[in-house]
């Protein structure tokens, strides 16, 4: 009997962990952190529901922390087997996992200093040393190569088009001839830099994400809205400040800005990328030519940089970051985090929000309660570093930059199956999104099911 137990991303978006059991073997697909509400984050501190030593292998769909961020703790708690991923996922994980560990250590250090933790002393969820040990376990192979990862279990990666290295994972269970497909986070069609999600022809079981199961993305050409925001800031001689996640979103923005400049639609402006992680991640995107789509490859072949404008500068040192406060517009600052919850972007917002010449442009979803959402909702004062800052700058948003497929794109990808899978299991979604996608899938005549957290589901034959 083969089964999947849903140890995360069931009934919610984050904490991706799926335990595939077959012929006495255990494979964990993804090993992510829960994010968001406190009751979800508290799950990160609980022991894995199965002993880490009992796992035979871990397979990662991509490098985002809600898919990889528990890996250092699982390794610390006894897992010593192989961690399979694409080369791109390994390279990005080498940035993201130590950074996550560093944040955990800093949070524990601050809690001990201020004395607000219930635990004495407060400890990090895991350490940088744990993250480095986890990275040593990675074994990588490319797309469309089939590898026997355990006796009787083969794995093939296909392109998911979400971020660099993201993969659709196809498992073949040889004795029972079951074919189990995990979508991971499904990317979008015609997005820049990366190739489109690949078509999968068959599955007995499909585990598919539902993040946007109830929504369509707005702007189908977000580059036009970005162009308008740049020109508006230029005419007002202000700075365009863009909060953006360091991996994926920043590279997409640089690609679009470069194209707009090459096409003469925007003037040459100083563009500052003020995020050490984005500065490290951008060369990784450039290095993996096997992931580039045709347009990206054509720019490279012309000898141009596809992820920069003529006057792009990558800022790494804190001193150079602070010096940006003295710069007058027009210009563009791209900095993390994408929801303005922390990081260097807060310093730029604190400095630029009171000036009506400036523009703040949000290019991603802003969760309830975040600074970004409060600004978009029209609040006139935002608290930053313990001080209230007046919002006099123009605040804009551009939808359409999401790296997740919306429900129309998810169904388009599912159209590639030659026959409906015998079971379709919906994960990575809030309840409303899961129910909406379930209805749409069932309307196509496909049996669909929403598993609960910790539920074990026997796989169809």
Tab-separated table of C-alpha atoms in Angstrom:
chain	number	residue	atom	x	y	z
A	1	UNK	CA	0.000	0.000	0.000
A	2	UNK	CA	1.198	3.503	-0.849
A	3	UNK	CA	0.044	6.573	1.037
A	4	UNK	CA	0.665	10.273	1.572
A	5	UNK	CA	0.428	11.899	4.991
A	6	UNK	CA	-0.077	15.648	4.939
A	7	UNK	CA	2.298	17.103	7.522
A	8	UNK	CA	1.914	20.662	6.226
A	9	UNK	CA	0.329	22.884	3.563
A	10	UNK	CA	-3.005	21.147	4.232
A	11	UNK	CA	-5.810	23.628	4.754
A	12	UNK	CA	-3.238	26.434	4.630
A	13	UNK	CA	-0.576	27.726	2.228
A	14	UNK	CA	2.704	27.227	4.082
A	15	UNK	CA	4.662	24.513	5.902
A	16	UNK	CA	4.896	22.233	2.867
A	17	UNK	CA	5.620	18.647	4.004
A	18	UNK	CA	4.177	15.512	2.396
A	19	UNK	CA	5.198	12.045	3.569
A	20	UNK	CA	5.105	9.449	0.785
A	21	UNK	CA	5.221	5.890	2.141
A	22	UNK	CA	5.678	2.867	-0.119
A	23	UNK	CA	6.992	-0.645	0.468
A	24	UNK	CA	8.350	0.311	3.882
A	25	UNK	CA	10.184	3.375	2.497
A	26	UNK	CA	9.555	6.951	3.547
A	27	UNK	CA	10.154	9.985	1.323
A	28	UNK	CA	9.400	13.500	2.564
A	29	UNK	CA	8.456	15.862	-0.242
A	30	UNK	CA	9.408	19.370	0.924
A	31	UNK	CA	10.407	20.352	4.442
A	32	UNK	CA	9.039	23.853	4.874
A	33	UNK	CA	8.355	26.302	7.670
A	34	UNK	CA	4.869	27.383	8.590
A	35	UNK	CA	4.401	31.132	8.212
A	36	UNK	CA	1.652	33.610	9.014
A	37	UNK	CA	-0.686	33.238	11.983
A	38	UNK	CA	0.783	32.496	15.409
A	39	UNK	CA	-0.977	29.146	15.723
A	40	UNK	CA	0.632	28.063	12.453
A	41	UNK	CA	4.106	29.322	13.390
A	42	UNK	CA	3.901	27.389	16.670
A	43	UNK	CA	3.840	24.149	14.653
A	44	UNK	CA	7.463	24.843	13.680
A	45	UNK	CA	8.494	24.138	17.276
A	46	UNK	CA	6.796	20.757	17.468
A	47	UNK	CA	8.700	17.597	16.626
A	48	UNK	CA	8.129	16.189	13.164
A	49	UNK	CA	5.189	13.745	13.463
A	50	UNK	CA	7.483	10.940	12.291
A	51	UNK	CA	11.045	10.442	13.580
A	52	UNK	CA	13.513	12.160	11.207
A	53	UNK	CA	15.758	9.078	11.445
A	54	UNK	CA	12.951	7.033	9.856
A	55	UNK	CA	13.045	9.091	6.643
A	56	UNK	CA	14.910	7.486	3.754
A	57	UNK	CA	15.091	10.617	1.578
A	58	UNK	CA	13.840	14.188	1.238
A	59	UNK	CA	12.853	15.738	-2.101
A	60	UNK	CA	12.512	19.516	-2.525
A	61	UNK	CA	10.264	21.156	-5.101
A	62	UNK	CA	12.021	24.552	-4.777
A	63	UNK	CA	14.015	26.748	-2.416
A	64	UNK	CA	11.430	29.039	-0.805
A	65	UNK	CA	11.506	28.847	2.992
A	66	UNK	CA	7.935	27.566	3.289
A	67	UNK	CA	9.204	24.536	1.340
A	68	UNK	CA	12.735	24.153	2.770
A	69	UNK	CA	12.974	26.085	6.034
A	70	UNK	CA	12.500	23.125	8.411
A	71	UNK	CA	15.280	21.123	6.786
A	72	UNK	CA	18.065	22.271	9.190
A	73	UNK	CA	15.983	21.245	12.203
A	74	UNK	CA	15.103	17.848	10.729
A	75	UNK	CA	18.814	17.269	10.058
A	76	UNK	CA	19.688	18.374	13.595
A	77	UNK	CA	17.068	15.936	14.935
A	78	UNK	CA	18.550	12.917	13.198
A	79	UNK	CA	17.949	12.849	9.434
A	80	UNK	CA	21.136	11.948	7.554
A	81	UNK	CA	19.843	10.715	4.201
A	82	UNK	CA	20.013	12.348	0.767
A	83	UNK	CA	18.183	15.585	-0.054
A	84	UNK	CA	17.272	15.561	-3.760
A	85	UNK	CA	16.725	18.785	-5.706
A	86	UNK	CA	17.572	20.517	-8.955
A	87	UNK	CA	20.905	22.396	-9.123
A	88	UNK	CA	19.079	25.731	-9.045
A	89	UNK	CA	17.253	24.819	-5.856
A	90	UNK	CA	20.514	23.764	-4.226
A	91	UNK	CA	22.203	27.052	-5.143
A	92	UNK	CA	19.347	29.202	-3.833
A	93	UNK	CA	19.006	27.071	-0.693
A	94	UNK	CA	22.656	27.814	0.030
A	95	UNK	CA	21.576	31.471	0.381
A	96	UNK	CA	18.180	31.067	2.006
A	97	UNK	CA	18.797	28.411	4.661
A	98	UNK	CA	21.794	30.063	6.389
A	99	UNK	CA	19.938	33.387	6.241
A	100	UNK	CA	16.879	31.800	7.869
A	101	UNK	CA	19.098	30.305	10.564
A	102	UNK	CA	20.796	33.661	11.158
A	103	UNK	CA	17.384	35.302	11.653
A	104	UNK	CA	16.444	32.551	14.133
A	105	UNK	CA	19.655	33.145	16.088
A	106	UNK	CA	19.173	36.921	16.088
A	107	UNK	CA	15.582	36.598	17.289
A	108	UNK	CA	16.666	34.345	20.167
A	109	UNK	CA	19.509	36.717	21.060
A	110	UNK	CA	17.142	39.687	21.123
A	111	UNK	CA	14.575	37.783	23.202
A	112	UNK	CA	17.245	36.971	25.767
A	113	UNK	CA	18.440	40.567	25.836
A	114	UNK	CA	14.935	41.990	26.341
A	115	UNK	CA	13.717	39.115	28.529
A	116	UNK	CA	10.362	38.655	26.783
A	117	UNK	CA	10.649	34.931	25.976
A	118	UNK	CA	8.747	32.310	27.982
A	119	UNK	CA	11.840	30.101	27.698
A	120	UNK	CA	15.077	30.757	29.581
A	121	UNK	CA	17.245	30.972	27.691
A	122	UNK	CA	15.397	31.488	24.399
A	123	UNK	CA	16.858	29.225	21.713
A	124	UNK	CA	16.745	29.471	17.929
A	125	UNK	CA	14.680	26.977	15.984
A	126	UNK	CA	18.026	25.944	14.456
A	127	UNK	CA	21.500	27.355	13.952
A	128	UNK	CA	23.619	28.394	10.995
A	129	UNK	CA	25.712	25.288	11.690
A	130	UNK	CA	22.558	23.146	11.326
A	131	UNK	CA	21.839	24.827	7.986
A	132	UNK	CA	25.370	24.150	6.736
A	133	UNK	CA	25.068	20.472	7.721
A	134	UNK	CA	21.792	20.245	5.813
A	135	UNK	CA	23.371	21.699	2.672
A	136	UNK	CA	26.009	18.959	2.676
A	137	UNK	CA	23.265	16.349	2.170
A	138	UNK	CA	22.040	17.752	-1.168
A	139	UNK	CA	22.253	15.573	-4.262
A	140	UNK	CA	21.179	17.319	-7.455
A	141	UNK	CA	20.172	16.313	-10.941
A	142	UNK	CA	18.548	18.152	-13.823
A	143	UNK	CA	15.134	18.240	-15.423
A	144	UNK	CA	13.787	15.296	-17.435
A	145	UNK	CA	16.330	12.875	-15.967
A	146	UNK	CA	14.900	9.859	-14.181
A	147	UNK	CA	16.722	8.669	-11.081
A	148	UNK	CA	16.011	5.711	-8.821
A	149	UNK	CA	16.173	7.377	-5.409
A	150	UNK	CA	15.187	4.236	-3.470
A	151	UNK	CA	14.614	0.627	-4.539
A	152	UNK	CA	11.444	0.635	-6.625
A	153	UNK	CA	10.959	4.443	-6.500
A	154	UNK	CA	12.084	6.661	-9.365
A	155	UNK	CA	11.921	10.449	-9.483
A	156	UNK	CA	11.848	12.822	-12.455
A	157	UNK	CA	11.970	16.609	-12.210
A	158	UNK	CA	10.121	18.778	-14.734
A	159	UNK	CA	10.079	22.582	-14.943
A	160	UNK	CA	7.480	24.275	-12.751
A	161	UNK	CA	8.292	27.854	-13.856
A	162	UNK	CA	7.817	29.302	-10.349
A	163	UNK	CA	11.350	30.383	-9.346
A	164	UNK	CA	14.801	29.263	-10.442
A	165	UNK	CA	15.129	25.528	-9.874
A	166	UNK	CA	11.444	24.944	-9.147
A	167	UNK	CA	10.290	21.491	-10.151
A	168	UNK	CA	7.243	19.365	-10.749
A	169	UNK	CA	8.088	16.065	-9.056
A	170	UNK	CA	6.955	12.838	-10.716
A	171	UNK	CA	7.365	9.615	-8.727
A	172	UNK	CA	6.969	6.191	-10.315
A	173	UNK	CA	6.280	3.345	-7.908
A	174	UNK	CA	7.445	0.406	-9.967
A	175	UNK	CA	5.787	-2.621	-8.351
A	176	UNK	CA	2.324	-1.078	-8.344
A	177	UNK	CA	2.876	1.105	-11.441
A	178	UNK	CA	1.495	4.126	-9.594
A	179	UNK	CA	2.518	7.552	-10.858
A	180	UNK	CA	2.371	10.301	-8.231
A	181	UNK	CA	2.779	13.926	-9.320
A	182	UNK	CA	3.474	16.857	-6.973
A	183	UNK	CA	3.069	20.271	-8.575
A	184	UNK	CA	4.970	22.126	-5.840
A	185	UNK	CA	4.332	25.807	-6.500
A	186	UNK	CA	3.122	26.063	-10.065
A	187	UNK	CA	4.447	28.989	-12.064
A	188	UNK	CA	2.889	31.102	-14.762
A	189	UNK	CA	2.812	31.032	-18.539
A	190	UNK	CA	4.751	33.681	-20.487
A	191	UNK	CA	6.468	34.985	-17.340
A	192	UNK	CA	9.948	36.425	-17.940
A	193	UNK	CA	13.308	34.746	-17.367
A	194	UNK	CA	12.127	31.152	-16.826
A	195	UNK	CA	10.571	28.663	-19.200
A	196	UNK	CA	6.875	27.836	-18.881
A	197	UNK	CA	5.625	24.985	-16.686
A	198	UNK	CA	6.063	21.688	-18.488
A	199	UNK	CA	3.163	19.478	-19.421
A	200	UNK	CA	2.684	16.236	-17.509
A	201	UNK	CA	0.729	13.638	-19.468
A	202	UNK	CA	-0.372	11.149	-16.836
A	203	UNK	CA	-0.772	10.508	-13.122
A	204	UNK	CA	-2.658	8.134	-10.892
A	205	UNK	CA	-2.444	10.704	-8.058
A	206	UNK	CA	-2.006	14.458	-8.476
A	207	UNK	CA	-1.125	16.719	-5.541
A	208	UNK	CA	-1.654	20.286	-6.761
A	209	UNK	CA	-1.286	23.724	-5.204
A	210	UNK	CA	-4.355	25.941	-4.774
A	211	UNK	CA	-2.892	29.261	-3.613
A	212	UNK	CA	-4.937	31.262	-6.119
A	213	UNK	CA	-7.760	28.763	-6.527
A	214	UNK	CA	-10.297	31.550	-6.058
A	215	UNK	CA	-8.537	34.406	-7.842
A	216	UNK	CA	-7.341	35.606	-11.214
A	217	UNK	CA	-4.323	37.861	-11.510
A	218	UNK	CA	-5.190	41.395	-12.547
A	219	UNK	CA	-2.762	43.028	-14.937
A	220	UNK	CA	-1.890	40.636	-17.723
A	221	UNK	CA	0.888	43.009	-18.774
A	222	UNK	CA	2.336	44.309	-15.518
A	223	UNK	CA	5.250	45.810	-17.449
A	224	UNK	CA	2.892	48.548	-18.723
A	225	UNK	CA	1.827	49.488	-15.184
A	226	UNK	CA	5.472	49.445	-14.067
A	227	UNK	CA	6.348	51.759	-16.955
A	228	UNK	CA	3.620	54.198	-15.917
A	229	UNK	CA	4.862	54.235	-12.303
A	230	UNK	CA	8.458	54.906	-13.396
A	231	UNK	CA	7.423	57.773	-15.685
A	232	UNK	CA	5.219	59.278	-12.999
A	233	UNK	CA	8.083	59.296	-10.470
A	234	UNK	CA	10.453	60.692	-13.105
A	235	UNK	CA	8.145	63.596	-13.926
A	236	UNK	CA	7.850	64.463	-10.230
A	237	UNK	CA	11.645	64.140	-9.792
A	238	UNK	CA	11.072	61.703	-6.968
A	239	UNK	CA	12.334	58.298	-5.958
A	240	UNK	CA	10.347	55.212	-6.875
A	241	UNK	CA	10.709	52.876	-3.878
A	242	UNK	CA	9.763	49.246	-4.568
A	243	UNK	CA	9.540	46.723	-1.717
A	244	UNK	CA	10.319	43.358	-3.316
A	245	UNK	CA	11.305	39.885	-2.223
A	246	UNK	CA	14.976	39.192	-2.867
A	247	UNK	CA	14.603	35.917	-4.784
A	248	UNK	CA	12.410	35.879	-7.857
A	249	UNK	CA	10.543	39.182	-7.667
A	250	UNK	CA	13.626	41.435	-7.696
A	251	UNK	CA	15.080	39.609	-10.707
A	252	UNK	CA	11.767	39.916	-12.563
A	253	UNK	CA	11.651	43.657	-11.868
A	254	UNK	CA	15.209	44.101	-13.139
A	255	UNK	CA	14.312	42.177	-16.287
A	256	UNK	CA	11.284	44.393	-16.965
A	257	UNK	CA	13.126	47.626	-16.195
A	258	UNK	CA	15.948	46.602	-18.523
A	259	UNK	CA	13.499	45.853	-21.324
A	260	UNK	CA	11.643	49.143	-20.814
A	261	UNK	CA	14.929	51.019	-21.018
A	262	UNK	CA	16.118	49.114	-24.113
A	263	UNK	CA	12.796	49.855	-25.817
A	264	UNK	CA	13.093	53.555	-24.986
A	265	UNK	CA	9.892	53.584	-22.950
A	266	UNK	CA	11.615	54.891	-19.811
A	267	UNK	CA	14.661	57.154	-19.465
A	268	UNK	CA	17.985	55.941	-18.150
A	269	UNK	CA	17.761	56.183	-14.355
A	270	UNK	CA	19.870	55.137	-11.404
A	271	UNK	CA	18.484	51.814	-10.139
A	272	UNK	CA	19.690	50.675	-6.726
A	273	UNK	CA	19.198	47.071	-5.628
A	274	UNK	CA	19.579	47.351	-1.859
A	275	UNK	CA	19.403	43.773	-0.623
A	276	UNK	CA	22.448	41.586	0.011
A	277	UNK	CA	20.463	38.442	-0.747
A	278	UNK	CA	19.122	39.855	-4.013
A	279	UNK	CA	22.688	40.831	-4.926
A	280	UNK	CA	23.770	37.228	-4.353
A	281	UNK	CA	20.730	35.632	-5.988
A	282	UNK	CA	20.876	37.612	-9.243
A	283	UNK	CA	24.184	36.055	-10.446
A	284	UNK	CA	22.711	32.622	-9.679
A	285	UNK	CA	19.795	33.397	-11.995
A	286	UNK	CA	22.261	34.431	-14.682
A	287	UNK	CA	24.454	31.352	-14.208
A	288	UNK	CA	21.696	28.796	-14.830
A	289	UNK	CA	21.298	29.202	-18.584
A	290	UNK	CA	19.455	25.865	-18.770
A	291	UNK	CA	16.502	27.556	-17.063
A	292	UNK	CA	16.283	30.645	-19.304
A	293	UNK	CA	13.443	31.157	-21.740
A	294	UNK	CA	14.113	32.200	-25.337
A	295	UNK	CA	13.784	35.940	-24.727
A	296	UNK	CA	16.208	35.847	-21.807
A	297	UNK	CA	18.679	33.764	-23.831
A	298	UNK	CA	18.463	36.183	-26.768
A	299	UNK	CA	19.420	39.132	-24.553
A	300	UNK	CA	22.429	37.221	-23.246
A	301	UNK	CA	23.478	36.248	-26.779
A	302	UNK	CA	23.469	39.938	-27.769
A	303	UNK	CA	26.029	40.540	-25.038
A	304	UNK	CA	23.631	42.554	-22.877
A	305	UNK	CA	22.740	42.022	-19.246
A	306	UNK	CA	19.129	40.799	-18.981
A	307	UNK	CA	18.866	41.537	-15.250
A	308	UNK	CA	20.065	45.137	-15.105
A	309	UNK	CA	19.586	48.553	-16.618
A	310	UNK	CA	22.563	50.616	-17.773
A	311	UNK	CA	22.774	52.343	-14.386
A	312	UNK	CA	21.931	49.518	-11.992
A	313	UNK	CA	23.999	49.338	-8.824
A	314	UNK	CA	23.926	46.459	-6.369
A	315	UNK	CA	24.224	47.661	-2.765
A	316	UNK	CA	25.614	45.257	-0.181
A	317	UNK	CA	27.207	47.249	2.646
A	318	UNK	CA	25.100	48.947	5.359
A	319	UNK	CA	27.081	52.155	4.851
A	320	UNK	CA	26.258	52.327	1.131
A	321	UNK	CA	22.636	51.582	1.981
A	322	UNK	CA	22.517	54.532	4.384
A	323	UNK	CA	24.116	56.794	1.779
A	324	UNK	CA	21.079	56.266	-0.450
A	325	UNK	CA	19.159	58.471	1.992
A	326	UNK	CA	21.150	61.448	0.708
A	327	UNK	CA	20.327	60.831	-2.955
A	328	UNK	CA	17.818	63.005	-4.743
A	329	UNK	CA	15.429	61.675	-7.349
A	330	UNK	CA	14.564	60.713	-9.901
A	331	UNK	CA	15.696	57.139	-9.395
A	332	UNK	CA	14.555	53.698	-8.325
A	333	UNK	CA	15.286	51.777	-5.113
A	334	UNK	CA	14.400	48.076	-4.934
A	335	UNK	CA	14.757	46.618	-1.453
A	336	UNK	CA	13.428	43.798	0.740
A	337	UNK	CA	11.145	42.785	2.296
A	338	UNK	CA	8.245	42.628	-0.148
A	339	UNK	CA	5.555	43.318	2.478
A	340	UNK	CA	7.631	45.936	4.332
A	341	UNK	CA	7.676	43.740	7.432
A	342	UNK	CA	11.418	44.176	8.024
A	343	UNK	CA	14.792	44.631	6.380
A	344	UNK	CA	16.407	47.575	4.655
A	345	UNK	CA	13.195	48.696	2.951
A	346	UNK	CA	12.021	50.121	6.302
A	347	UNK	CA	14.873	52.636	6.348
A	348	UNK	CA	13.988	53.799	2.845
A	349	UNK	CA	10.291	54.089	3.645
A	350	UNK	CA	11.049	56.025	6.818
A	351	UNK	CA	13.170	58.434	4.784
A	352	UNK	CA	11.018	58.731	1.650
A	353	UNK	CA	7.371	58.478	2.793
A	354	UNK	CA	7.099	62.081	4.079
A	355	UNK	CA	8.054	63.543	0.666
A	356	UNK	CA	5.123	63.843	-1.795
A	357	UNK	CA	7.501	63.710	-4.770
A	358	UNK	CA	8.249	60.059	-4.030
A	359	UNK	CA	6.273	56.960	-4.967
A	360	UNK	CA	6.022	53.621	-3.183
A	361	UNK	CA	5.104	50.805	-5.536
A	362	UNK	CA	3.955	47.418	-4.217
A	363	UNK	CA	4.391	44.576	-6.702
A	364	UNK	CA	3.107	41.616	-4.704
A	365	UNK	CA	0.348	40.459	-2.412
A	366	UNK	CA	0.190	42.357	0.891
A	367	UNK	CA	-1.169	40.224	3.732
A	368	UNK	CA	-3.705	41.467	6.254
A	369	UNK	CA	-2.060	43.600	8.946
A	370	UNK	CA	1.234	44.131	7.106
A	371	UNK	CA	2.635	47.655	6.649
A	372	UNK	CA	2.153	47.273	2.934
A	373	UNK	CA	-1.549	46.491	3.318
A	374	UNK	CA	-2.033	49.397	5.717
A	375	UNK	CA	-0.429	51.806	3.261
A	376	UNK	CA	-2.556	50.497	0.412
A	377	UNK	CA	-5.629	50.879	2.626
A	378	UNK	CA	-4.826	54.567	2.913
A	379	UNK	CA	-3.430	54.939	6.432
A	380	UNK	CA	-1.794	58.345	6.817
A	381	UNK	CA	0.740	57.307	9.452
A	382	UNK	CA	2.807	54.116	9.564
A	383	UNK	CA	4.858	53.002	12.550
A	384	UNK	CA	8.475	52.216	11.649
A	385	UNK	CA	11.175	51.513	14.233
A	386	UNK	CA	8.904	52.723	17.008
A	387	UNK	CA	8.114	56.066	15.330
A	388	UNK	CA	5.060	57.165	13.376
A	389	UNK	CA	5.925	58.299	9.846
A	390	UNK	CA	3.581	60.449	7.751
A	391	UNK	CA	2.586	58.948	4.399
A	392	UNK	CA	2.821	61.854	1.973
A	393	UNK	CA	4.351	59.859	-0.907
A	394	UNK	CA	2.084	58.394	-3.563
A	395	UNK	CA	1.309	54.734	-2.893
A	396	UNK	CA	0.612	52.454	-5.869
A	397	UNK	CA	0.228	48.759	-6.526
A	398	UNK	CA	0.724	46.583	-9.585
A	399	UNK	CA	-0.916	43.181	-9.684
A	400	UNK	CA	0.161	40.527	-12.124
A	401	UNK	CA	3.715	40.026	-10.850
A	402	UNK	CA	2.817	36.924	-8.833
A	403	UNK	CA	4.963	33.843	-9.465
A	404	UNK	CA	1.984	31.574	-8.676
A	405	UNK	CA	-0.465	30.358	-11.300
A	406	UNK	CA	-3.986	31.671	-10.808
A	407	UNK	CA	-6.934	29.309	-11.158
A	408	UNK	CA	-7.180	29.747	-14.936
A	409	UNK	CA	-3.489	28.927	-15.362
A	410	UNK	CA	-3.737	25.949	-13.000
A	411	UNK	CA	-6.584	24.498	-15.061
A	412	UNK	CA	-4.633	25.215	-18.248
A	413	UNK	CA	-1.733	23.164	-16.857
A	414	UNK	CA	-4.119	20.377	-15.836
A	415	UNK	CA	-5.439	20.306	-19.418
A	416	UNK	CA	-2.142	18.656	-20.340
A	417	UNK	CA	-3.140	15.372	-18.700
A	418	UNK	CA	-4.383	12.907	-21.274
A	419	UNK	CA	-6.854	11.475	-18.756
A	420	UNK	CA	-7.969	12.631	-15.294
A	421	UNK	CA	-5.827	11.302	-12.447
A	422	UNK	CA	-7.669	8.764	-10.312
A	423	UNK	CA	-7.390	11.194	-7.403
A	424	UNK	CA	-6.550	14.893	-7.229
A	425	UNK	CA	-5.512	16.183	-3.814
A	426	UNK	CA	-5.658	19.953	-3.250
A	427	UNK	CA	-3.060	21.594	-1.003
A	428	UNK	CA	-1.248	24.942	-0.496
A	429	UNK	CA	-4.357	27.049	-0.133
A	430	UNK	CA	-6.559	28.849	2.338
A	431	UNK	CA	-9.995	27.217	2.813
A	432	UNK	CA	-11.805	29.560	0.392
A	433	UNK	CA	-9.208	28.995	-2.347
A	434	UNK	CA	-9.241	25.217	-1.816
A	435	UNK	CA	-13.027	25.010	-2.011
A	436	UNK	CA	-13.154	27.215	-5.096
A	437	UNK	CA	-10.581	25.124	-6.969
A	438	UNK	CA	-12.255	21.900	-5.829
A	439	UNK	CA	-15.500	23.041	-7.431
A	440	UNK	CA	-13.738	23.958	-10.663
A	441	UNK	CA	-11.844	20.665	-10.828
A	442	UNK	CA	-14.962	18.604	-10.102
A	443	UNK	CA	-16.874	20.522	-12.775
A	444	UNK	CA	-14.407	19.000	-15.230
A	445	UNK	CA	-15.348	15.508	-14.079
A	446	UNK	CA	-12.193	14.994	-11.998
A	447	UNK	CA	-12.506	13.553	-8.493
A	448	UNK	CA	-10.972	16.086	-6.080
A	449	UNK	CA	-10.316	15.951	-2.346
A	450	UNK	CA	-9.004	18.410	0.259
A	451	UNK	CA	-6.903	16.548	2.866
A	452	UNK	CA	-6.694	17.783	6.447
A	453	UNK	CA	-3.561	18.486	8.445
A	454	UNK	CA	-1.883	15.186	9.511
A	455	UNK	CA	-4.391	13.119	7.527
A	456	UNK	CA	-3.057	10.011	5.758
A	457	UNK	CA	-4.535	9.228	2.348
A	458	UNK	CA	-4.149	5.881	0.622
A	459	UNK	CA	-3.117	6.339	-3.008
A	460	UNK	CA	-5.292	5.168	-5.855
A	461	UNK	CA	-3.995	2.357	-8.024
